[in-house]
């Protein structure tokens, strides 16, 4: 599911929702984790989410054209009032959350 167009598009919409709410990165990460998993992240999960966000943010800052490619997945248009680098970084974090064992339904 990590590369499925609809899944990435849903992650982008969720990232835009997260960025539309006030708070620090950590508050947003905690809120996103709780929204997706219905539980509070433990210290190790918090650390991994923060590291992931920082890694993606740095990557997209260095290569903004890659951020734009992430934002153009799917048919819906990205919000123009949010910074593309931030939306792309948060999209990949959201995609990570959507792919946790806790959030996937398996047969």
Short mmCIF file of C-alpha atoms in Angstrom, two decimals:
data_model
loop_
_atom_site.label_atom_id
_atom_site.label_comp_id
_atom_site.label_asym_id
_atom_site.label_seq_id
_atom_site.Cartn_x
_atom_site.Cartn_y
_atom_site.Cartn_z
CA UNK A 1 0.00 0.00 0.00
CA UNK A 2 2.95 2.36 0.48
CA UNK A 3 3.02 3.22 -3.24
CA UNK A 4 -0.65 2.84 -4.11
CA UNK A 5 -1.83 6.11 -5.69
CA UNK A 6 -5.09 6.27 -3.72
CA UNK A 7 -3.29 5.45 -0.49
CA UNK A 8 -0.71 8.22 -1.06
CA UNK A 9 -3.50 10.62 -2.00
CA UNK A 10 -5.36 9.77 1.22
CA UNK A 11 -2.13 10.29 3.17
CA UNK A 12 -1.76 13.72 1.55
CA UNK A 13 -5.30 14.69 2.51
CA UNK A 14 -4.61 13.55 6.08
CA UNK A 15 -1.32 15.49 6.11
CA UNK A 16 -3.15 18.63 5.00
CA UNK A 17 -5.66 18.08 7.79
CA UNK A 18 -2.86 17.69 10.35
CA UNK A 19 -1.06 20.80 9.10
CA UNK A 20 -4.31 22.75 9.22
CA UNK A 21 -4.46 22.29 12.99
CA UNK A 22 -2.34 24.33 15.40
CA UNK A 23 0.52 22.85 17.36
CA UNK A 24 4.17 21.93 17.38
CA UNK A 25 5.52 19.08 15.28
CA UNK A 26 5.38 16.79 18.31
CA UNK A 27 1.80 17.77 19.15
CA UNK A 28 0.78 17.16 15.55
CA UNK A 29 2.60 13.83 15.44
CA UNK A 30 0.92 12.70 18.65
CA UNK A 31 -2.50 13.82 17.39
CA UNK A 32 -1.98 12.08 14.04
CA UNK A 33 -0.86 8.88 15.74
CA UNK A 34 -3.87 8.94 18.07
CA UNK A 35 -6.24 9.63 15.18
CA UNK A 36 -4.94 6.71 13.15
CA UNK A 37 -4.31 4.14 15.88
CA UNK A 38 -6.62 5.26 18.71
CA UNK A 39 -3.66 5.06 21.09
CA UNK A 40 -0.92 7.34 22.38
CA UNK A 41 2.55 6.77 20.95
CA UNK A 42 5.22 5.48 23.31
CA UNK A 43 8.61 7.19 23.49
CA UNK A 44 10.21 4.99 20.83
CA UNK A 45 7.30 5.58 18.44
CA UNK A 46 7.48 9.33 19.05
CA UNK A 47 11.18 9.30 18.32
CA UNK A 48 10.76 7.33 15.08
CA UNK A 49 7.97 9.60 13.87
CA UNK A 50 10.03 12.71 14.63
CA UNK A 51 13.08 11.26 12.87
CA UNK A 52 10.97 10.32 9.88
CA UNK A 53 9.48 13.80 9.65
CA UNK A 54 12.92 15.44 9.91
CA UNK A 55 14.40 13.11 7.29
CA UNK A 56 11.60 13.73 4.80
CA UNK A 57 11.61 17.47 5.48
CA UNK A 58 15.37 17.67 4.83
CA UNK A 59 15.07 15.58 1.67
CA UNK A 60 12.28 17.67 0.21
CA UNK A 61 13.99 20.92 1.19
CA UNK A 62 16.99 19.79 -0.87
CA UNK A 63 14.81 18.51 -3.74
CA UNK A 64 11.56 20.50 -3.92
CA UNK A 65 10.71 18.90 -7.29
CA UNK A 66 10.38 15.57 -5.46
CA UNK A 67 7.93 17.20 -3.04
CA UNK A 68 5.83 18.36 -5.97
CA UNK A 69 5.76 14.81 -7.37
CA UNK A 70 4.39 13.53 -4.06
CA UNK A 71 1.71 16.22 -4.10
CA UNK A 72 0.49 15.37 -7.59
CA UNK A 73 -0.38 11.73 -6.84
CA UNK A 74 -4.06 11.07 -7.50
CA UNK A 75 -6.81 13.20 -8.90
CA UNK A 76 -7.47 15.67 -6.09
CA UNK A 77 -5.55 18.92 -6.10
CA UNK A 78 -3.26 19.76 -3.17
CA UNK A 79 -4.04 22.76 -1.01
CA UNK A 80 -2.18 25.79 -2.27
CA UNK A 81 -2.11 27.57 1.11
CA UNK A 82 0.33 25.06 2.65
CA UNK A 83 4.07 24.81 1.92
CA UNK A 84 4.71 21.93 -0.53
CA UNK A 85 7.80 20.70 1.35
CA UNK A 86 5.82 20.43 4.59
CA UNK A 87 2.84 18.73 2.96
CA UNK A 88 5.10 16.22 1.20
CA UNK A 89 7.03 15.43 4.40
CA UNK A 90 3.85 15.01 6.42
CA UNK A 91 2.32 12.93 3.60
CA UNK A 92 5.08 10.37 3.96
CA UNK A 93 4.66 10.34 7.73
CA UNK A 94 0.91 9.84 7.28
CA UNK A 95 1.60 7.06 4.79
CA UNK A 96 3.84 5.42 7.37
CA UNK A 97 1.04 5.62 9.95
CA UNK A 98 -1.49 4.22 7.48
CA UNK A 99 0.78 1.22 6.92
CA UNK A 100 1.30 0.23 10.55
CA UNK A 101 0.10 -3.23 11.54
CA UNK A 102 -2.32 -1.54 13.93
CA UNK A 103 -4.09 0.25 11.09
CA UNK A 104 -4.23 -2.43 8.40
CA UNK A 105 -7.00 -4.99 8.16
CA UNK A 106 -5.70 -8.37 7.14
CA UNK A 107 -7.44 -11.62 6.35
#
